[in-house]
């Protein structure tokens, strides 16, 4: 049984890219997006629940997010969770609906968000490099076990490197697009 599994490496690298895209979607760019509230968890019914399990989140206008809380008794905890999430949003309470106006980004905040996007992309690259290392290690193990020879190992290592390079390029494209969007260029 060979330890090297190209499909597994591809899946894990794609997972790192998807995680990055999710992180980047949560960064505020001045436009309203429901993804902005994805990291928010609300303490209700004695446990922490994702916001989308206690309310409907929608974007009625480009600079406004609407949070329709299903159970009226949860409006307070939802409002508190959004305020304390560190997103710089101030909910306006309209009974069972919370309106979140999206403020303009200051130049300083734009630079902070661009830096954060850069650190997210670096985290994704580290994850991809770890997958690459695992792949290279499993190739060496397979060669020692006699699953294939040195020529095959070198060919497969080149394949793993090409996959890594392509994935890192994809990460760079996603991160630079987000940075441009944040900085308004």
JSON list of C-alpha atoms in Angstrom, two decimals:
[
{"chain": "A", "resi": 1, "resn": "UNK", "atom": "CA", "xyz": [0.00, 0.00, 0.00]},
{"chain": "A", "resi": 2, "resn": "UNK", "atom": "CA", "xyz": [1.53, 3.29, -1.12]},
{"chain": "A", "resi": 3, "resn": "UNK", "atom": "CA", "xyz": [1.57, 6.21, 1.32]},
{"chain": "A", "resi": 4, "resn": "UNK", "atom": "CA", "xyz": [1.66, 8.80, -1.50]},
{"chain": "A", "resi": 5, "resn": "UNK", "atom": "CA", "xyz": [-1.83, 9.93, -2.51]},
{"chain": "A", "resi": 6, "resn": "UNK", "atom": "CA", "xyz": [-1.96, 12.74, -5.08]},
{"chain": "A", "resi": 7, "resn": "UNK", "atom": "CA", "xyz": [-5.74, 13.18, -4.74]},
{"chain": "A", "resi": 8, "resn": "UNK", "atom": "CA", "xyz": [-5.37, 13.64, -0.97]},
{"chain": "A", "resi": 9, "resn": "UNK", "atom": "CA", "xyz": [-2.66, 16.30, -1.46]},
{"chain": "A", "resi": 10, "resn": "UNK", "atom": "CA", "xyz": [-4.82, 18.12, -4.02]},
{"chain": "A", "resi": 11, "resn": "UNK", "atom": "CA", "xyz": [-7.82, 17.99, -1.68]},
{"chain": "A", "resi": 12, "resn": "UNK", "atom": "CA", "xyz": [-5.81, 19.32, 1.28]},
{"chain": "A", "resi": 13, "resn": "UNK", "atom": "CA", "xyz": [-4.25, 22.14, -0.79]},
{"chain": "A", "resi": 14, "resn": "UNK", "atom": "CA", "xyz": [-7.66, 23.07, -2.19]},
{"chain": "A", "resi": 15, "resn": "UNK", "atom": "CA", "xyz": [-8.93, 23.09, 1.39]},
{"chain": "A", "resi": 16, "resn": "UNK", "atom": "CA", "xyz": [-6.26, 25.65, 2.35]},
{"chain": "A", "resi": 17, "resn": "UNK", "atom": "CA", "xyz": [-7.35, 27.87, -0.56]},
{"chain": "A", "resi": 18, "resn": "UNK", "atom": "CA", "xyz": [-11.03, 27.54, 0.39]},
{"chain": "A", "resi": 19, "resn": "UNK", "atom": "CA", "xyz": [-10.24, 28.43, 4.01]},
{"chain": "A", "resi": 20, "resn": "UNK", "atom": "CA", "xyz": [-8.36, 31.50, 2.77]},
{"chain": "A", "resi": 21, "resn": "UNK", "atom": "CA", "xyz": [-11.29, 32.55, 0.56]},
{"chain": "A", "resi": 22, "resn": "UNK", "atom": "CA", "xyz": [-13.59, 32.19, 3.57]},
{"chain": "A", "resi": 23, "resn": "UNK", "atom": "CA", "xyz": [-11.27, 34.30, 5.73]},
{"chain": "A", "resi": 24, "resn": "UNK", "atom": "CA", "xyz": [-10.99, 36.95, 3.01]},
{"chain": "A", "resi": 25, "resn": "UNK", "atom": "CA", "xyz": [-14.78, 37.04, 2.51]},
{"chain": "A", "resi": 26, "resn": "UNK", "atom": "CA", "xyz": [-15.12, 37.98, 6.17]},
{"chain": "A", "resi": 27, "resn": "UNK", "atom": "CA", "xyz": [-12.92, 41.06, 5.74]},
{"chain": "A", "resi": 28, "resn": "UNK", "atom": "CA", "xyz": [-14.96, 44.22, 5.43]},
{"chain": "A", "resi": 29, "resn": "UNK", "atom": "CA", "xyz": [-14.39, 46.22, 2.27]},
{"chain": "A", "resi": 30, "resn": "UNK", "atom": "CA", "xyz": [-17.00, 48.94, 2.68]},
{"chain": "A", "resi": 31, "resn": "UNK", "atom": "CA", "xyz": [-19.68, 46.89, 0.92]},
{"chain": "A", "resi": 32, "resn": "UNK", "atom": "CA", "xyz": [-22.23, 44.96, 2.93]},
{"chain": "A", "resi": 33, "resn": "UNK", "atom": "CA", "xyz": [-21.88, 41.18, 2.80]},
{"chain": "A", "resi": 34, "resn": "UNK", "atom": "CA", "xyz": [-23.56, 38.44, 4.82]},
{"chain": "A", "resi": 35, "resn": "UNK", "atom": "CA", "xyz": [-20.14, 36.73, 5.09]},
{"chain": "A", "resi": 36, "resn": "UNK", "atom": "CA", "xyz": [-19.10, 39.60, 7.36]},
{"chain": "A", "resi": 37, "resn": "UNK", "atom": "CA", "xyz": [-21.20, 38.09, 10.17]},
{"chain": "A", "resi": 38, "resn": "UNK", "atom": "CA", "xyz": [-20.09, 34.45, 9.64]},
{"chain": "A", "resi": 39, "resn": "UNK", "atom": "CA", "xyz": [-17.62, 34.49, 12.59]},
{"chain": "A", "resi": 40, "resn": "UNK", "atom": "CA", "xyz": [-20.26, 35.85, 15.01]},
{"chain": "A", "resi": 41, "resn": "UNK", "atom": "CA", "xyz": [-21.53, 33.37, 17.62]},
{"chain": "A", "resi": 42, "resn": "UNK", "atom": "CA", "xyz": [-24.43, 34.14, 19.93]},
{"chain": "A", "resi": 43, "resn": "UNK", "atom": "CA", "xyz": [-24.92, 32.84, 23.46]},
{"chain": "A", "resi": 44, "resn": "UNK", "atom": "CA", "xyz": [-28.53, 31.59, 23.50]},
{"chain": "A", "resi": 45, "resn": "UNK", "atom": "CA", "xyz": [-30.32, 28.67, 25.13]},
{"chain": "A", "resi": 46, "resn": "UNK", "atom": "CA", "xyz": [-27.25, 28.03, 27.28]},
{"chain": "A", "resi": 47, "resn": "UNK", "atom": "CA", "xyz": [-24.84, 27.47, 24.39]},
{"chain": "A", "resi": 48, "resn": "UNK", "atom": "CA", "xyz": [-22.91, 29.34, 21.70]},
{"chain": "A", "resi": 49, "resn": "UNK", "atom": "CA", "xyz": [-24.55, 29.17, 18.28]},
{"chain": "A", "resi": 50, "resn": "UNK", "atom": "CA", "xyz": [-23.58, 30.65, 14.91]},
{"chain": "A", "resi": 51, "resn": "UNK", "atom": "CA", "xyz": [-25.61, 33.78, 14.14]},
{"chain": "A", "resi": 52, "resn": "UNK", "atom": "CA", "xyz": [-27.20, 32.14, 11.07]},
{"chain": "A", "resi": 53, "resn": "UNK", "atom": "CA", "xyz": [-28.83, 29.54, 13.37]},
{"chain": "A", "resi": 54, "resn": "UNK", "atom": "CA", "xyz": [-30.79, 32.14, 15.34]},
{"chain": "A", "resi": 55, "resn": "UNK", "atom": "CA", "xyz": [-31.50, 34.77, 12.67]},
{"chain": "A", "resi": 56, "resn": "UNK", "atom": "CA", "xyz": [-31.80, 35.46, 8.96]},
{"chain": "A", "resi": 57, "resn": "UNK", "atom": "CA", "xyz": [-28.99, 37.67, 7.66]},
{"chain": "A", "resi": 58, "resn": "UNK", "atom": "CA", "xyz": [-29.62, 39.64, 4.47]},
{"chain": "A", "resi": 59, "resn": "UNK", "atom": "CA", "xyz": [-28.27, 42.63, 2.54]},
{"chain": "A", "resi": 60, "resn": "UNK", "atom": "CA", "xyz": [-31.21, 44.88, 1.56]},
{"chain": "A", "resi": 61, "resn": "UNK", "atom": "CA", "xyz": [-28.91, 47.73, 0.41]},
{"chain": "A", "resi": 62, "resn": "UNK", "atom": "CA", "xyz": [-25.20, 47.95, -0.57]},
{"chain": "A", "resi": 63, "resn": "UNK", "atom": "CA", "xyz": [-24.23, 49.56, 2.77]},
{"chain": "A", "resi": 64, "resn": "UNK", "atom": "CA", "xyz": [-26.68, 47.86, 5.13]},
{"chain": "A", "resi": 65, "resn": "UNK", "atom": "CA", "xyz": [-26.95, 44.38, 6.66]},
{"chain": "A", "resi": 66, "resn": "UNK", "atom": "CA", "xyz": [-30.27, 43.28, 8.11]},
{"chain": "A", "resi": 67, "resn": "UNK", "atom": "CA", "xyz": [-30.45, 40.63, 10.85]},
{"chain": "A", "resi": 68, "resn": "UNK", "atom": "CA", "xyz": [-33.99, 39.27, 11.38]},
{"chain": "A", "resi": 69, "resn": "UNK", "atom": "CA", "xyz": [-33.92, 37.47, 14.76]},
{"chain": "A", "resi": 70, "resn": "UNK", "atom": "CA", "xyz": [-36.37, 34.54, 14.85]},
{"chain": "A", "resi": 71, "resn": "UNK", "atom": "CA", "xyz": [-37.04, 34.50, 18.61]},
{"chain": "A", "resi": 72, "resn": "UNK", "atom": "CA", "xyz": [-37.75, 37.93, 20.13]},
{"chain": "A", "resi": 73, "resn": "UNK", "atom": "CA", "xyz": [-36.03, 36.90, 23.40]},
{"chain": "A", "resi": 74, "resn": "UNK", "atom": "CA", "xyz": [-32.74, 36.51, 21.49]},
{"chain": "A", "resi": 75, "resn": "UNK", "atom": "CA", "xyz": [-32.58, 40.07, 20.10]},
{"chain": "A", "resi": 76, "resn": "UNK", "atom": "CA", "xyz": [-30.49, 41.32, 23.08]},
{"chain": "A", "resi": 77, "resn": "UNK", "atom": "CA", "xyz": [-27.89, 38.49, 22.95]},
{"chain": "A", "resi": 78, "resn": "UNK", "atom": "CA", "xyz": [-27.60, 38.82, 19.14]},
{"chain": "A", "resi": 79, "resn": "UNK", "atom": "CA", "xyz": [-27.06, 42.59, 19.39]},
{"chain": "A", "resi": 80, "resn": "UNK", "atom": "CA", "xyz": [-24.44, 42.07, 22.13]},
{"chain": "A", "resi": 81, "resn": "UNK", "atom": "CA", "xyz": [-22.66, 39.38, 20.08]},
{"chain": "A", "resi": 82, "resn": "UNK", "atom": "CA", "xyz": [-22.43, 41.63, 17.01]},
{"chain": "A", "resi": 83, "resn": "UNK", "atom": "CA", "xyz": [-21.15, 44.59, 19.05]},
{"chain": "A", "resi": 84, "resn": "UNK", "atom": "CA", "xyz": [-18.50, 42.48, 20.80]},
{"chain": "A", "resi": 85, "resn": "UNK", "atom": "CA", "xyz": [-17.33, 40.69, 17.62]},
{"chain": "A", "resi": 86, "resn": "UNK", "atom": "CA", "xyz": [-14.81, 43.45, 16.89]},
{"chain": "A", "resi": 87, "resn": "UNK", "atom": "CA", "xyz": [-16.23, 44.16, 13.42]},
{"chain": "A", "resi": 88, "resn": "UNK", "atom": "CA", "xyz": [-16.75, 47.87, 14.08]},
{"chain": "A", "resi": 89, "resn": "UNK", "atom": "CA", "xyz": [-20.51, 47.55, 13.52]},
{"chain": "A", "resi": 90, "resn": "UNK", "atom": "CA", "xyz": [-23.20, 49.26, 15.61]},
{"chain": "A", "resi": 91, "resn": "UNK", "atom": "CA", "xyz": [-26.58, 47.50, 15.36]},
{"chain": "A", "resi": 92, "resn": "UNK", "atom": "CA", "xyz": [-29.74, 49.64, 15.29]},
{"chain": "A", "resi": 93, "resn": "UNK", "atom": "CA", "xyz": [-32.56, 47.78, 17.05]},
{"chain": "A", "resi": 94, "resn": "UNK", "atom": "CA", "xyz": [-35.93, 47.82, 15.23]},
{"chain": "A", "resi": 95, "resn": "UNK", "atom": "CA", "xyz": [-37.86, 45.40, 17.43]},
{"chain": "A", "resi": 96, "resn": "UNK", "atom": "CA", "xyz": [-37.09, 41.94, 16.06]},
{"chain": "A", "resi": 97, "resn": "UNK", "atom": "CA", "xyz": [-34.77, 43.21, 13.30]},
{"chain": "A", "resi": 98, "resn": "UNK", "atom": "CA", "xyz": [-31.29, 44.63, 13.74]},
{"chain": "A", "resi": 99, "resn": "UNK", "atom": "CA", "xyz": [-30.04, 46.99, 11.05]},
{"chain": "A", "resi": 100, "resn": "UNK", "atom": "CA", "xyz": [-26.26, 47.26, 10.63]},
{"chain": "A", "resi": 101, "resn": "UNK", "atom": "CA", "xyz": [-25.14, 50.28, 8.64]},
{"chain": "A", "resi": 102, "resn": "UNK", "atom": "CA", "xyz": [-21.69, 49.70, 7.12]},
{"chain": "A", "resi": 103, "resn": "UNK", "atom": "CA", "xyz": [-19.54, 52.75, 7.88]},
{"chain": "A", "resi": 104, "resn": "UNK", "atom": "CA", "xyz": [-16.99, 54.10, 5.41]},
{"chain": "A", "resi": 105, "resn": "UNK", "atom": "CA", "xyz": [-13.52, 52.68, 5.94]},
{"chain": "A", "resi": 106, "resn": "UNK", "atom": "CA", "xyz": [-10.82, 55.08, 7.06]},
{"chain": "A", "resi": 107, "resn": "UNK", "atom": "CA", "xyz": [-7.48, 54.93, 5.24]},
{"chain": "A", "resi": 108, "resn": "UNK", "atom": "CA", "xyz": [-5.87, 53.56, 8.42]},
{"chain": "A", "resi": 109, "resn": "UNK", "atom": "CA", "xyz": [-8.49, 50.81, 8.73]},
{"chain": "A", "resi": 110, "resn": "UNK", "atom": "CA", "xyz": [-8.06, 49.94, 5.04]},
{"chain": "A", "resi": 111, "resn": "UNK", "atom": "CA", "xyz": [-4.31, 49.46, 5.60]},
{"chain": "A", "resi": 112, "resn": "UNK", "atom": "CA", "xyz": [-4.99, 47.28, 8.67]},
{"chain": "A", "resi": 113, "resn": "UNK", "atom": "CA", "xyz": [-7.42, 45.13, 6.68]},
{"chain": "A", "resi": 114, "resn": "UNK", "atom": "CA", "xyz": [-4.96, 44.82, 3.79]},
{"chain": "A", "resi": 115, "resn": "UNK", "atom": "CA", "xyz": [-2.30, 43.66, 6.27]},
{"chain": "A", "resi": 116, "resn": "UNK", "atom": "CA", "xyz": [-4.76, 41.16, 7.72]},
{"chain": "A", "resi": 117, "resn": "UNK", "atom": "CA", "xyz": [-5.48, 39.85, 4.21]},
{"chain": "A", "resi": 118, "resn": "UNK", "atom": "CA", "xyz": [-1.73, 39.41, 3.76]},
{"chain": "A", "resi": 119, "resn": "UNK", "atom": "CA", "xyz": [-1.41, 37.48, 7.01]},
{"chain": "A", "resi": 120, "resn": "UNK", "atom": "CA", "xyz": [-4.33, 35.24, 6.01]},
{"chain": "A", "resi": 121, "resn": "UNK", "atom": "CA", "xyz": [-2.60, 34.47, 2.72]},
{"chain": "A", "resi": 122, "resn": "UNK", "atom": "CA", "xyz": [0.65, 33.70, 4.53]},
{"chain": "A", "resi": 123, "resn": "UNK", "atom": "CA", "xyz": [-1.21, 31.30, 6.84]},
{"chain": "A", "resi": 124, "resn": "UNK", "atom": "CA", "xyz": [-2.69, 29.55, 3.78]},
{"chain": "A", "resi": 125, "resn": "UNK", "atom": "CA", "xyz": [0.75, 29.30, 2.14]},
{"chain": "A", "resi": 126, "resn": "UNK", "atom": "CA", "xyz": [2.18, 27.71, 5.30]},
{"chain": "A", "resi": 127, "resn": "UNK", "atom": "CA", "xyz": [-0.65, 25.16, 5.24]},
{"chain": "A", "resi": 128, "resn": "UNK", "atom": "CA", "xyz": [0.08, 24.37, 1.57]},
{"chain": "A", "resi": 129, "resn": "UNK", "atom": "CA", "xyz": [3.80, 24.00, 2.28]},
{"chain": "A", "resi": 130, "resn": "UNK", "atom": "CA", "xyz": [2.99, 21.60, 5.13]},
{"chain": "A", "resi": 131, "resn": "UNK", "atom": "CA", "xyz": [0.89, 19.50, 2.73]},
{"chain": "A", "resi": 132, "resn": "UNK", "atom": "CA", "xyz": [3.81, 19.59, 0.24]},
{"chain": "A", "resi": 133, "resn": "UNK", "atom": "CA", "xyz": [6.22, 18.42, 2.95]},
{"chain": "A", "resi": 134, "resn": "UNK", "atom": "CA", "xyz": [3.87, 15.55, 3.89]},
{"chain": "A", "resi": 135, "resn": "UNK", "atom": "CA", "xyz": [3.69, 14.56, 0.21]},
{"chain": "A", "resi": 136, "resn": "UNK", "atom": "CA", "xyz": [7.48, 14.61, -0.20]},
{"chain": "A", "resi": 137, "resn": "UNK", "atom": "CA", "xyz": [7.92, 12.59, 3.01]},
{"chain": "A", "resi": 138, "resn": "UNK", "atom": "CA", "xyz": [5.44, 9.95, 1.86]},
{"chain": "A", "resi": 139, "resn": "UNK", "atom": "CA", "xyz": [7.27, 9.69, -1.50]},
{"chain": "A", "resi": 140, "resn": "UNK", "atom": "CA", "xyz": [10.55, 8.98, 0.31]},
{"chain": "A", "resi": 141, "resn": "UNK", "atom": "CA", "xyz": [8.84, 6.38, 2.51]},
{"chain": "A", "resi": 142, "resn": "UNK", "atom": "CA", "xyz": [7.35, 4.68, -0.57]},
{"chain": "A", "resi": 143, "resn": "UNK", "atom": "CA", "xyz": [10.75, 4.65, -2.29]},
{"chain": "A", "resi": 144, "resn": "UNK", "atom": "CA", "xyz": [12.35, 3.03, 0.79]},
{"chain": "A", "resi": 145, "resn": "UNK", "atom": "CA", "xyz": [9.57, 0.43, 0.87]},
{"chain": "A", "resi": 146, "resn": "UNK", "atom": "CA", "xyz": [10.31, -0.34, -2.77]},
{"chain": "A", "resi": 147, "resn": "UNK", "atom": "CA", "xyz": [6.90, 0.78, -4.06]},
{"chain": "A", "resi": 148, "resn": "UNK", "atom": "CA", "xyz": [8.78, 2.59, -6.85]},
{"chain": "A", "resi": 149, "resn": "UNK", "atom": "CA", "xyz": [12.32, 3.60, -7.78]},
{"chain": "A", "resi": 150, "resn": "UNK", "atom": "CA", "xyz": [14.28, 6.85, -7.52]},
{"chain": "A", "resi": 151, "resn": "UNK", "atom": "CA", "xyz": [13.29, 8.01, -11.02]},
{"chain": "A", "resi": 152, "resn": "UNK", "atom": "CA", "xyz": [9.60, 7.67, -10.20]},
{"chain": "A", "resi": 153, "resn": "UNK", "atom": "CA", "xyz": [10.10, 9.45, -6.86]},
{"chain": "A", "resi": 154, "resn": "UNK", "atom": "CA", "xyz": [11.82, 12.39, -8.60]},
{"chain": "A", "resi": 155, "resn": "UNK", "atom": "CA", "xyz": [9.06, 12.57, -11.23]},
{"chain": "A", "resi": 156, "resn": "UNK", "atom": "CA", "xyz": [6.37, 12.54, -8.52]},
{"chain": "A", "resi": 157, "resn": "UNK", "atom": "CA", "xyz": [8.27, 15.14, -6.45]},
{"chain": "A", "resi": 158, "resn": "UNK", "atom": "CA", "xyz": [8.22, 17.42, -9.50]},
{"chain": "A", "resi": 159, "resn": "UNK", "atom": "CA", "xyz": [4.47, 16.80, -9.76]},
{"chain": "A", "resi": 160, "resn": "UNK", "atom": "CA", "xyz": [3.98, 17.71, -6.08]},
{"chain": "A", "resi": 161, "resn": "UNK", "atom": "CA", "xyz": [6.09, 20.86, -6.54]},
{"chain": "A", "resi": 162, "resn": "UNK", "atom": "CA", "xyz": [4.03, 21.92, -9.58]},
{"chain": "A", "resi": 163, "resn": "UNK", "atom": "CA", "xyz": [0.83, 21.40, -7.59]},
{"chain": "A", "resi": 164, "resn": "UNK", "atom": "CA", "xyz": [2.30, 23.45, -4.73]},
{"chain": "A", "resi": 165, "resn": "UNK", "atom": "CA", "xyz": [3.39, 26.28, -7.07]},
{"chain": "A", "resi": 166, "resn": "UNK", "atom": "CA", "xyz": [-0.04, 26.40, -8.74]},
{"chain": "A", "resi": 167, "resn": "UNK", "atom": "CA", "xyz": [-1.81, 26.50, -5.37]},
{"chain": "A", "resi": 168, "resn": "UNK", "atom": "CA", "xyz": [0.48, 29.25, -4.02]},
{"chain": "A", "resi": 169, "resn": "UNK", "atom": "CA", "xyz": [-0.15, 31.25, -7.21]},
{"chain": "A", "resi": 170, "resn": "UNK", "atom": "CA", "xyz": [-3.90, 30.85, -6.65]},
{"chain": "A", "resi": 171, "resn": "UNK", "atom": "CA", "xyz": [-3.48, 32.11, -3.06]},
{"chain": "A", "resi": 172, "resn": "UNK", "atom": "CA", "xyz": [-1.49, 35.13, -4.29]},
{"chain": "A", "resi": 173, "resn": "UNK", "atom": "CA", "xyz": [-4.18, 35.99, -6.86]},
{"chain": "A", "resi": 174, "resn": "UNK", "atom": "CA", "xyz": [-6.99, 35.77, -4.26]},
{"chain": "A", "resi": 175, "resn": "UNK", "atom": "CA", "xyz": [-5.05, 37.80, -1.67]},
{"chain": "A", "resi": 176, "resn": "UNK", "atom": "CA", "xyz": [-3.94, 40.54, -4.07]},
{"chain": "A", "resi": 177, "resn": "UNK", "atom": "CA", "xyz": [-7.47, 40.87, -5.47]},
{"chain": "A", "resi": 178, "resn": "UNK", "atom": "CA", "xyz": [-8.81, 41.30, -1.92]},
{"chain": "A", "resi": 179, "resn": "UNK", "atom": "CA", "xyz": [-6.08, 43.83, -1.05]},
{"chain": "A", "resi": 180, "resn": "UNK", "atom": "CA", "xyz": [-6.94, 45.88, -4.16]},
{"chain": "A", "resi": 181, "resn": "UNK", "atom": "CA", "xyz": [-10.63, 45.71, -3.21]},
{"chain": "A", "resi": 182, "resn": "UNK", "atom": "CA", "xyz": [-9.88, 46.84, 0.37]},
{"chain": "A", "resi": 183, "resn": "UNK", "atom": "CA", "xyz": [-7.58, 49.68, -0.66]},
{"chain": "A", "resi": 184, "resn": "UNK", "atom": "CA", "xyz": [-10.07, 50.76, -3.30]},
{"chain": "A", "resi": 185, "resn": "UNK", "atom": "CA", "xyz": [-7.62, 50.58, -6.21]}
]
